[in-house]
């Protein structure tokens, strides 16, 4: 499943994932955003792995935010924008 | 804490013979390290390309961004850089690319947006002297009334800030669309209409050869901030070659975000 979201005033956030037994798996966030340090991308993917496929945006955004250490800097991307892209991937996958 | 001024640093220029794509990626990492460690003066490096490349951003998905069959068909190497941002399509002579490696003090206390504006200011002045009214367009573009001219990517790396920019000189749009998967939404952002044959803001708006545009940029930087001619040291080049071979040529790096 694949979802994209262009954050207003920001960059493109892309999410590819599968759903297994109602849970997100093989979650991969990508895009033309800026993120420091770069290892934070792994933390974001890991924060989404195993979440319920019915989790709402606020829940997903909170899970991402909670997984990020205080030194992480985001430019053109936010936990909320990633959550929107996840919901879009799930929505489009459900229609397919 | 107060920010340092450009002129407080003794800037050095590196503008050498064409180099292969993976070596350029490696040089950005090595030179940022050297400036961070205080072993190298703050540096402006102008890139010359030995061969065509697609350069994807640190967080972009390889298969989502690049048509690998198209790239293979055109003999175009795909490399991933260390900074975020979007993909660029490079053929020798079709773009102007440069990197600035500065001590972190230059952007101390600035927001990302402020530090992009600061780092782009000199090139916007150079473009103005060439007759192009351009501006920094957040988040990371350089634009003119006729559309996008280029894009910047910045990363703060240990004790240094790396700011690199690619500007379109004369890009073959059809070939670019063969190798980059650019959605319709994104196409307008690349300064081109879908029917455009070439994306050539610097060539068409200056009427000058690429080399003359680069010379003006160097002259402007030198006048504003001071700039002495320099070169890569043998040690820097050796380390970059090793890094190119052991990291930037490896599939595990290029496909790190598959």
CSV table of C-alpha atoms in Angstrom, one decimal:
chain,number,residue,atom,x,y,z
A,1,UNK,CA,0.0,0.0,0.0
A,2,UNK,CA,1.2,3.4,-0.9
A,3,UNK,CA,0.2,6.9,0.3
A,4,UNK,CA,1.5,10.4,-0.4
A,5,UNK,CA,0.9,13.7,1.2
A,6,UNK,CA,2.4,17.1,0.3
A,7,UNK,CA,2.5,18.9,3.6
A,8,UNK,CA,1.2,22.5,3.2
A,9,UNK,CA,4.3,24.7,3.1
A,10,UNK,CA,6.4,21.6,3.3
A,11,UNK,CA,7.7,18.7,1.3
A,12,UNK,CA,6.3,15.4,0.0
A,13,UNK,CA,5.9,12.6,2.5
A,14,UNK,CA,5.5,9.1,1.1
A,15,UNK,CA,4.5,5.9,3.0
A,16,UNK,CA,4.7,2.4,1.7
A,17,UNK,CA,3.4,-0.4,4.0
A,18,UNK,CA,1.6,-3.7,4.3
A,19,UNK,CA,-1.0,-4.8,6.8
A,20,UNK,CA,-0.9,-8.1,8.5
A,21,UNK,CA,-3.6,-9.3,10.9
A,22,UNK,CA,-4.8,-5.7,11.3
A,23,UNK,CA,-1.4,-4.3,12.1
A,24,UNK,CA,1.0,-2.1,10.0
A,25,UNK,CA,4.1,-3.9,8.9
A,26,UNK,CA,7.1,-3.2,6.5
A,27,UNK,CA,6.5,0.5,7.0
A,28,UNK,CA,8.8,2.7,4.9
A,29,UNK,CA,8.6,6.5,5.2
A,30,UNK,CA,10.3,8.4,2.4
A,31,UNK,CA,10.3,11.7,0.6
A,32,UNK,CA,12.2,14.9,-0.3
A,33,UNK,CA,12.1,16.3,3.3
A,34,UNK,CA,14.9,17.2,5.6
A,35,UNK,CA,15.6,15.3,8.8
A,36,UNK,CA,18.5,15.4,11.2
A,37,UNK,CA,20.1,13.2,12.3
A,38,UNK,CA,19.4,10.9,9.4
A,39,UNK,CA,19.0,7.8,11.7
A,40,UNK,CA,15.7,9.4,12.9
A,41,UNK,CA,14.0,7.9,9.8
A,42,UNK,CA,14.6,4.4,11.2
A,43,UNK,CA,13.0,5.5,14.5
A,44,UNK,CA,10.0,6.8,12.6
A,45,UNK,CA,9.5,3.6,10.7
A,46,UNK,CA,9.9,1.6,13.9
A,47,UNK,CA,7.4,3.7,15.7
A,48,UNK,CA,4.7,2.9,13.1
A,49,UNK,CA,5.5,-0.8,12.8
A,50,UNK,CA,2.9,-3.0,14.6
A,51,UNK,CA,0.4,-0.1,15.1
A,52,UNK,CA,-3.3,-1.0,14.5
A,53,UNK,CA,-4.4,-0.3,11.0
A,54,UNK,CA,-7.4,1.4,12.5
A,55,UNK,CA,-5.4,3.9,14.5
A,56,UNK,CA,-6.4,7.5,13.7
A,57,UNK,CA,-4.1,10.3,12.7
A,58,UNK,CA,-3.7,11.7,16.2
A,59,UNK,CA,-2.7,8.4,17.6
A,60,UNK,CA,-0.1,7.7,14.8
A,61,UNK,CA,1.3,11.3,15.1
A,62,UNK,CA,1.7,10.8,18.8
A,63,UNK,CA,3.4,7.5,18.4
A,64,UNK,CA,5.9,9.1,16.0
A,65,UNK,CA,6.5,12.1,18.2
A,66,UNK,CA,7.1,10.0,21.2
A,67,UNK,CA,9.7,7.9,19.4
A,68,UNK,CA,11.9,10.9,18.4
A,69,UNK,CA,14.7,12.0,20.7
A,70,UNK,CA,14.8,15.7,21.6
A,71,UNK,CA,17.7,16.5,19.2
A,72,UNK,CA,15.7,15.5,16.1
A,73,UNK,CA,15.1,18.4,13.6
A,74,UNK,CA,12.5,18.3,10.9
A,75,UNK,CA,12.1,20.6,8.0
A,76,UNK,CA,9.3,20.2,5.5
A,77,UNK,CA,7.9,17.2,7.4
A,78,UNK,CA,6.1,16.6,10.7
A,79,UNK,CA,4.7,13.7,12.7
A,80,UNK,CA,1.2,14.9,11.7
A,81,UNK,CA,2.1,14.9,7.9
A,82,UNK,CA,3.5,11.4,8.2
A,83,UNK,CA,0.3,10.2,9.9
A,84,UNK,CA,-1.8,11.7,7.0
A,85,UNK,CA,0.4,9.8,4.5
A,86,UNK,CA,-0.1,6.5,6.5
A,87,UNK,CA,-3.9,7.0,6.6
A,88,UNK,CA,-3.9,7.7,2.9
A,89,UNK,CA,-1.9,4.5,2.2
A,90,UNK,CA,-4.4,2.5,4.3
A,91,UNK,CA,-7.3,4.2,2.6
A,92,UNK,CA,-6.1,3.6,-0.9
A,93,UNK,CA,-5.1,0.0,0.0
A,94,UNK,CA,-8.6,-0.6,1.3
A,95,UNK,CA,-10.1,0.5,-2.0
A,96,UNK,CA,-7.8,-1.5,-4.2
B,1,UNK,CA,26.1,33.4,21.4
B,2,UNK,CA,26.6,35.5,18.3
B,3,UNK,CA,26.9,34.4,14.8
B,4,UNK,CA,30.1,34.7,12.9
B,5,UNK,CA,30.3,36.8,9.7
B,6,UNK,CA,31.2,35.4,6.3
B,7,UNK,CA,34.3,37.6,6.1
B,8,UNK,CA,35.6,36.3,9.4
B,9,UNK,CA,36.4,33.1,7.6
B,10,UNK,CA,39.2,32.7,5.0
B,11,UNK,CA,37.2,31.1,2.2
B,12,UNK,CA,38.8,28.7,-0.2
B,13,UNK,CA,37.6,27.8,-3.7
B,14,UNK,CA,37.8,24.2,-5.1
B,15,UNK,CA,37.0,24.0,-8.8
B,16,UNK,CA,38.7,21.0,-10.3
B,17,UNK,CA,38.5,18.6,-13.3
B,18,UNK,CA,35.3,16.6,-13.8
B,19,UNK,CA,34.8,13.8,-11.3
B,20,UNK,CA,32.4,10.8,-11.2
B,21,UNK,CA,29.1,11.0,-9.4
B,22,UNK,CA,30.0,8.8,-6.4
B,23,UNK,CA,33.2,10.8,-5.8
B,24,UNK,CA,31.2,14.0,-5.6
B,25,UNK,CA,28.9,12.4,-3.0
B,26,UNK,CA,32.0,11.3,-1.0
B,27,UNK,CA,33.7,14.7,-1.3
B,28,UNK,CA,30.7,16.4,0.4
B,29,UNK,CA,31.1,14.1,3.4
B,30,UNK,CA,34.9,14.4,3.6
B,31,UNK,CA,35.0,18.1,3.2
B,32,UNK,CA,32.3,18.8,5.7
B,33,UNK,CA,34.2,16.6,8.1
B,34,UNK,CA,37.4,18.5,7.4
B,35,UNK,CA,35.8,21.9,8.0
B,36,UNK,CA,34.0,20.6,11.1
B,37,UNK,CA,37.4,19.4,12.5
B,38,UNK,CA,39.1,22.7,11.7
B,39,UNK,CA,41.6,21.1,9.3
B,40,UNK,CA,40.2,22.9,6.3
B,41,UNK,CA,39.2,26.5,5.7
B,42,UNK,CA,35.6,27.1,4.9
B,43,UNK,CA,35.2,26.1,1.3
B,44,UNK,CA,33.2,26.8,-1.8
B,45,UNK,CA,33.3,23.8,-4.2
B,46,UNK,CA,32.1,24.0,-7.7
B,47,UNK,CA,31.3,20.6,-9.2
B,48,UNK,CA,32.2,19.4,-12.7
B,49,UNK,CA,30.6,16.1,-13.7
B,50,UNK,CA,32.5,13.4,-15.6
B,51,UNK,CA,29.4,11.4,-16.4
B,52,UNK,CA,25.6,11.6,-16.1
B,53,UNK,CA,23.8,10.8,-12.9
B,54,UNK,CA,20.6,10.8,-11.0
B,55,UNK,CA,21.2,12.1,-7.5
B,56,UNK,CA,18.5,11.2,-5.0
B,57,UNK,CA,18.0,12.8,-1.6
B,58,UNK,CA,18.9,11.0,1.6
B,59,UNK,CA,15.3,10.0,2.4
B,60,UNK,CA,13.9,9.4,-1.0
B,61,UNK,CA,12.7,5.9,-2.1
B,62,UNK,CA,14.9,4.6,-4.9
B,63,UNK,CA,12.1,2.8,-6.7
B,64,UNK,CA,9.6,5.5,-6.2
B,65,UNK,CA,11.8,8.3,-7.5
B,66,UNK,CA,13.9,6.6,-10.3
B,67,UNK,CA,12.9,4.7,-13.4
B,68,UNK,CA,15.8,2.2,-13.1
B,69,UNK,CA,15.2,0.8,-16.6
B,70,UNK,CA,15.2,4.3,-18.1
B,71,UNK,CA,18.4,5.2,-16.2
B,72,UNK,CA,20.1,2.0,-17.5
B,73,UNK,CA,18.9,2.6,-21.0
B,74,UNK,CA,20.5,6.1,-21.0
B,75,UNK,CA,23.6,4.9,-19.2
B,76,UNK,CA,22.9,7.0,-16.2
B,77,UNK,CA,24.3,6.2,-12.7
B,78,UNK,CA,22.1,6.5,-9.7
B,79,UNK,CA,23.6,7.8,-6.5
B,80,UNK,CA,22.2,8.8,-3.1
B,81,UNK,CA,23.6,11.9,-1.4
B,82,UNK,CA,24.0,12.6,2.4
B,83,UNK,CA,21.5,15.5,2.5
B,84,UNK,CA,17.7,15.5,2.2
B,85,UNK,CA,15.7,17.1,-0.5
B,86,UNK,CA,14.7,15.9,-4.0
B,87,UNK,CA,16.2,14.1,-7.0
B,88,UNK,CA,18.3,15.8,-9.6
B,89,UNK,CA,19.0,14.8,-13.1
B,90,UNK,CA,22.6,15.6,-14.2
B,91,UNK,CA,24.4,15.5,-17.5
B,92,UNK,CA,27.8,17.1,-17.8
B,93,UNK,CA,27.1,20.8,-18.6
B,94,UNK,CA,23.3,20.7,-18.0
B,95,UNK,CA,23.4,22.1,-14.5
B,96,UNK,CA,25.6,24.2,-12.2
B,97,UNK,CA,26.2,22.5,-8.8
B,98,UNK,CA,28.2,23.8,-5.9
B,99,UNK,CA,28.7,23.1,-2.2
B,100,UNK,CA,29.5,25.4,0.7
B,101,UNK,CA,31.1,23.9,3.7
B,102,UNK,CA,31.0,26.4,6.6
B,103,UNK,CA,31.6,26.3,10.3
B,104,UNK,CA,28.4,25.9,12.2
B,105,UNK,CA,29.0,29.3,13.7
B,106,UNK,CA,27.9,30.9,10.5
B,107,UNK,CA,24.3,29.8,11.0
B,108,UNK,CA,24.4,29.8,14.8
B,109,UNK,CA,20.9,30.5,16.2
B,110,UNK,CA,19.2,30.7,12.8
B,111,UNK,CA,16.1,28.8,11.8
B,112,UNK,CA,16.4,26.5,8.8
B,113,UNK,CA,14.6,29.0,6.7
B,114,UNK,CA,16.9,31.8,7.8
B,115,UNK,CA,20.0,29.8,7.1
B,116,UNK,CA,18.9,28.8,3.6
B,117,UNK,CA,18.3,32.5,2.9
B,118,UNK,CA,21.7,33.4,4.2
B,119,UNK,CA,23.5,30.7,2.2
B,120,UNK,CA,21.7,31.6,-1.0
B,121,UNK,CA,22.1,35.3,-0.8
B,122,UNK,CA,25.4,35.6,-2.6
B,123,UNK,CA,24.3,33.5,-5.6
B,124,UNK,CA,21.1,35.6,-5.8
B,125,UNK,CA,23.3,38.6,-6.0
B,126,UNK,CA,25.4,36.9,-8.8
B,127,UNK,CA,22.2,36.1,-10.7
B,128,UNK,CA,21.1,39.7,-10.3
B,129,UNK,CA,24.4,40.9,-11.9
B,130,UNK,CA,23.7,38.5,-14.7
B,131,UNK,CA,20.3,40.1,-15.3
B,132,UNK,CA,18.1,37.5,-13.5
B,133,UNK,CA,15.8,38.7,-10.7
B,134,UNK,CA,15.9,35.6,-8.5
B,135,UNK,CA,14.9,35.0,-4.9
B,136,UNK,CA,15.1,32.3,-2.2
B,137,UNK,CA,11.7,30.6,-2.2
B,138,UNK,CA,11.1,28.6,1.0
B,139,UNK,CA,11.6,25.9,1.8
B,140,UNK,CA,14.6,25.3,-0.4
B,141,UNK,CA,14.2,26.7,-3.9
B,142,UNK,CA,15.8,29.5,-5.9
B,143,UNK,CA,13.2,30.9,-8.2
B,144,UNK,CA,12.6,33.7,-10.7
B,145,UNK,CA,9.4,35.1,-12.3
B,146,UNK,CA,9.9,32.5,-15.1
B,147,UNK,CA,10.0,29.6,-12.7
B,148,UNK,CA,12.3,27.5,-10.6
B,149,UNK,CA,16.0,27.9,-11.2
B,150,UNK,CA,17.4,25.6,-8.7
B,151,UNK,CA,17.1,23.8,-5.4
B,152,UNK,CA,19.2,23.7,-2.3
B,153,UNK,CA,19.8,21.1,0.4
B,154,UNK,CA,21.4,21.8,3.7
B,155,UNK,CA,22.6,19.6,6.5
B,156,UNK,CA,24.3,20.3,9.8
B,157,UNK,CA,27.1,17.8,10.1
B,158,UNK,CA,29.0,17.6,13.3
B,159,UNK,CA,30.6,21.1,13.6
B,160,UNK,CA,29.9,22.2,10.0
B,161,UNK,CA,27.0,23.1,7.8
B,162,UNK,CA,26.9,21.7,4.3
B,163,UNK,CA,24.8,23.7,1.8
B,164,UNK,CA,24.7,22.5,-1.7
B,165,UNK,CA,22.7,23.8,-4.7
B,166,UNK,CA,21.9,22.5,-8.2
B,167,UNK,CA,20.7,25.1,-10.7
B,168,UNK,CA,19.3,24.1,-14.1
B,169,UNK,CA,21.5,25.5,-17.0
B,170,UNK,CA,20.0,23.5,-19.9
B,171,UNK,CA,18.3,20.2,-19.1
B,172,UNK,CA,16.8,17.8,-21.6
B,173,UNK,CA,13.3,17.5,-20.1
B,174,UNK,CA,12.3,14.5,-22.1
B,175,UNK,CA,15.3,12.5,-20.9
B,176,UNK,CA,14.7,13.7,-17.4
B,177,UNK,CA,11.2,12.3,-17.4
B,178,UNK,CA,12.6,9.0,-18.7
B,179,UNK,CA,14.6,8.6,-15.6
B,180,UNK,CA,12.8,10.5,-12.8
B,181,UNK,CA,9.4,9.5,-11.7
B,182,UNK,CA,7.9,13.0,-11.3
B,183,UNK,CA,4.3,13.2,-10.5
B,184,UNK,CA,2.1,15.9,-12.1
B,185,UNK,CA,2.0,17.8,-8.9
B,186,UNK,CA,5.8,17.9,-8.7
B,187,UNK,CA,6.3,18.8,-12.4
B,188,UNK,CA,5.2,22.4,-11.9
B,189,UNK,CA,7.7,22.6,-9.1
B,190,UNK,CA,10.6,21.7,-11.5
B,191,UNK,CA,10.0,24.9,-13.4
B,192,UNK,CA,8.7,23.2,-16.5
B,193,UNK,CA,5.4,22.6,-18.2
B,194,UNK,CA,4.7,19.1,-19.2
B,195,UNK,CA,5.2,20.0,-22.9
B,196,UNK,CA,8.6,21.7,-22.3
B,197,UNK,CA,11.5,20.3,-24.2
B,198,UNK,CA,14.2,21.9,-22.2
B,199,UNK,CA,14.5,23.3,-18.7
B,200,UNK,CA,17.0,26.0,-19.3
B,201,UNK,CA,16.5,29.0,-17.1
B,202,UNK,CA,20.2,30.0,-16.7
B,203,UNK,CA,21.0,29.5,-20.4
B,204,UNK,CA,17.9,31.3,-21.8
B,205,UNK,CA,17.8,34.1,-19.2
B,206,UNK,CA,21.5,35.0,-19.4
B,207,UNK,CA,22.4,34.0,-23.0
B,208,UNK,CA,25.8,33.1,-21.7
B,209,UNK,CA,27.9,29.9,-21.8
B,210,UNK,CA,27.8,27.9,-18.6
B,211,UNK,CA,31.5,28.7,-17.9
B,212,UNK,CA,30.7,32.5,-17.9
B,213,UNK,CA,27.9,32.0,-15.5
B,214,UNK,CA,30.2,30.1,-13.1
B,215,UNK,CA,32.9,32.7,-13.5
B,216,UNK,CA,30.4,35.4,-12.5
B,217,UNK,CA,29.4,33.4,-9.5
B,218,UNK,CA,33.0,33.0,-8.4
B,219,UNK,CA,33.7,36.7,-8.9
B,220,UNK,CA,30.6,37.7,-6.8
B,221,UNK,CA,31.5,35.4,-4.0
B,222,UNK,CA,35.1,36.7,-4.0
B,223,UNK,CA,34.0,40.3,-3.9
B,224,UNK,CA,31.4,39.7,-1.1
B,225,UNK,CA,33.2,37.3,1.2
B,226,UNK,CA,36.8,36.9,0.0
B,227,UNK,CA,37.9,33.7,-1.7
B,228,UNK,CA,41.3,32.3,-2.5
B,229,UNK,CA,42.0,29.5,-5.0
B,230,UNK,CA,42.6,26.1,-3.4
B,231,UNK,CA,42.6,22.4,-4.2
B,232,UNK,CA,41.8,19.1,-2.7
B,233,UNK,CA,44.6,17.7,-0.6
B,234,UNK,CA,45.9,14.3,-1.6
B,235,UNK,CA,44.6,13.0,1.7
B,236,UNK,CA,41.1,14.4,1.1
B,237,UNK,CA,41.0,12.9,-2.3
B,238,UNK,CA,42.3,9.5,-1.1
B,239,UNK,CA,39.6,9.4,1.6
B,240,UNK,CA,36.9,10.4,-0.8
B,241,UNK,CA,37.9,7.7,-3.2
B,242,UNK,CA,37.8,5.1,-0.5
B,243,UNK,CA,34.4,6.4,0.7
B,244,UNK,CA,33.1,6.4,-2.9
B,245,UNK,CA,34.1,2.8,-3.3
B,246,UNK,CA,33.0,1.5,0.1
B,247,UNK,CA,29.8,3.5,0.6
B,248,UNK,CA,28.4,5.5,-2.3
B,249,UNK,CA,29.0,2.8,-4.9
B,250,UNK,CA,27.3,0.2,-2.7
B,251,UNK,CA,23.8,-0.9,-3.3
B,252,UNK,CA,23.2,-1.1,0.4
B,253,UNK,CA,23.6,2.7,0.6
B,254,UNK,CA,21.9,3.6,-2.7
B,255,UNK,CA,18.9,1.4,-1.9
B,256,UNK,CA,19.0,2.1,1.8
B,257,UNK,CA,15.5,3.6,1.3
B,258,UNK,CA,14.3,1.0,-1.2
